[in-house]
Amino acid sequence: MRIQVEGARCQAYGLCVEHAPAAFQLDDWGYATAADDGLVTAPDVPGVEKAIAECPAQAIRRIDSD
Ligand code: SF4
């Protein structure tokens, strides 16, 4: 699974990091980017799916399902 955070949409709520700490990085202002070039390892998939569903800004997109 690969994801992307749309920087223009992210509102720095930080929920994504709570659900999947290994899959996201926050900058000094709390804005998220996808860690590891967006590649999500199997153990992080459930947390990332939760982050996608719950991101208040709908800023996280799945860009492939592998
Ligand atoms: S939950 Fe969404 S809005 Fe909040 S930091 Fe993560 S990507 Fe940005």
Tab-separated table of C-alpha atoms and ligand atoms in Angstrom:
chain	number	residue	atom	x	y	z
A	1	MET	CA	0.000	0.000	0.000
A	2	ARG	CA	1.287	3.436	-0.860
A	3	ILE	CA	-0.083	6.740	0.370
A	4	GLN	CA	0.365	10.431	-0.182
A	5	VAL	CA	-0.405	13.406	2.049
A	6	GLU	CA	-1.707	16.412	0.181
A	7	GLY	CA	0.264	19.182	1.805
A	8	ALA	CA	-2.156	21.880	0.693
A	9	ARG	CA	-5.017	20.158	2.513
A	10	CYS	CA	-3.277	19.052	5.717
A	11	GLN	CA	-4.380	21.165	8.668
A	12	ALA	CA	-1.852	19.785	11.160
A	13	TYR	CA	-4.371	17.943	13.328
A	14	GLY	CA	-1.870	15.154	13.959
A	15	LEU	CA	-4.446	12.357	14.036
A	16	CYS	CA	-2.591	10.375	11.399
A	17	VAL	CA	0.491	10.041	13.590
A	18	GLU	CA	-1.631	8.844	16.485
A	19	HIS	CA	-3.089	6.054	14.370
A	20	ALA	CA	0.073	5.053	12.489
A	21	PRO	CA	3.214	6.620	13.994
A	22	ALA	CA	5.588	4.832	11.625
A	23	ALA	CA	3.778	5.860	8.470
A	24	PHE	CA	3.780	9.647	8.909
A	25	GLN	CA	6.201	12.377	9.846
A	26	LEU	CA	5.227	15.753	11.217
A	27	ASP	CA	7.267	18.857	10.531
A	28	ASP	CA	8.004	21.492	13.170
A	29	TRP	CA	4.570	23.025	12.620
A	30	GLY	CA	2.697	19.712	12.836
A	31	TYR	CA	2.072	19.252	9.122
A	32	ALA	CA	2.279	15.667	7.955
A	33	THR	CA	4.128	13.947	5.168
A	34	ALA	CA	4.133	10.255	4.373
A	35	ALA	CA	7.189	8.471	5.745
A	36	ASP	CA	9.308	6.133	3.642
A	37	ASP	CA	8.183	7.644	0.345
A	38	GLY	CA	4.594	6.703	1.192
A	39	LEU	CA	5.226	2.992	1.358
A	40	VAL	CA	3.151	1.430	4.155
A	41	THR	CA	4.218	-1.896	5.613
A	42	ALA	CA	1.578	-4.528	6.359
A	43	PRO	CA	1.476	-3.981	10.145
A	44	ASP	CA	0.732	-0.285	9.614
A	45	VAL	CA	-2.098	-0.779	7.115
A	46	PRO	CA	-4.964	-0.867	9.666
A	47	GLY	CA	-3.718	2.314	11.357
A	48	VAL	CA	-3.231	4.068	8.039
A	49	GLU	CA	-6.710	3.087	6.898
A	50	LYS	CA	-8.056	4.586	10.102
A	51	ALA	CA	-6.007	7.743	9.494
A	52	ILE	CA	-7.379	8.019	5.947
A	53	ALA	CA	-10.935	7.644	7.231
A	54	GLU	CA	-10.538	10.050	10.132
A	55	CYS	CA	-8.241	12.784	8.817
A	56	PRO	CA	-10.401	15.876	9.344
A	57	ALA	CA	-8.952	17.499	6.236
A	58	GLN	CA	-9.217	14.412	4.005
A	59	ALA	CA	-5.592	15.004	3.150
A	60	ILE	CA	-4.413	11.385	2.974
A	61	ARG	CA	-4.844	9.430	-0.227
A	62	ARG	CA	-4.118	5.849	-1.063
A	63	ILE	CA	-2.233	5.895	-4.339
A	64	ASP	CA	-2.038	2.144	-4.793
A	65	SER	CA	-3.183	-0.934	-2.954
A	66	ASP	CA	-0.019	-3.081	-3.085
B	1	SF4	S1	-4.591	13.856	10.240
B	1	SF4	FE1	-4.726	14.827	8.239
B	1	SF4	S2	-4.751	16.996	8.653
B	1	SF4	FE2	-3.984	15.977	10.466
B	1	SF4	S3	-1.751	16.001	10.295
B	1	SF4	FE3	-2.506	14.076	9.454
B	1	SF4	S4	-2.759	14.480	7.272
B	1	SF4	FE4	-2.629	16.440	8.278
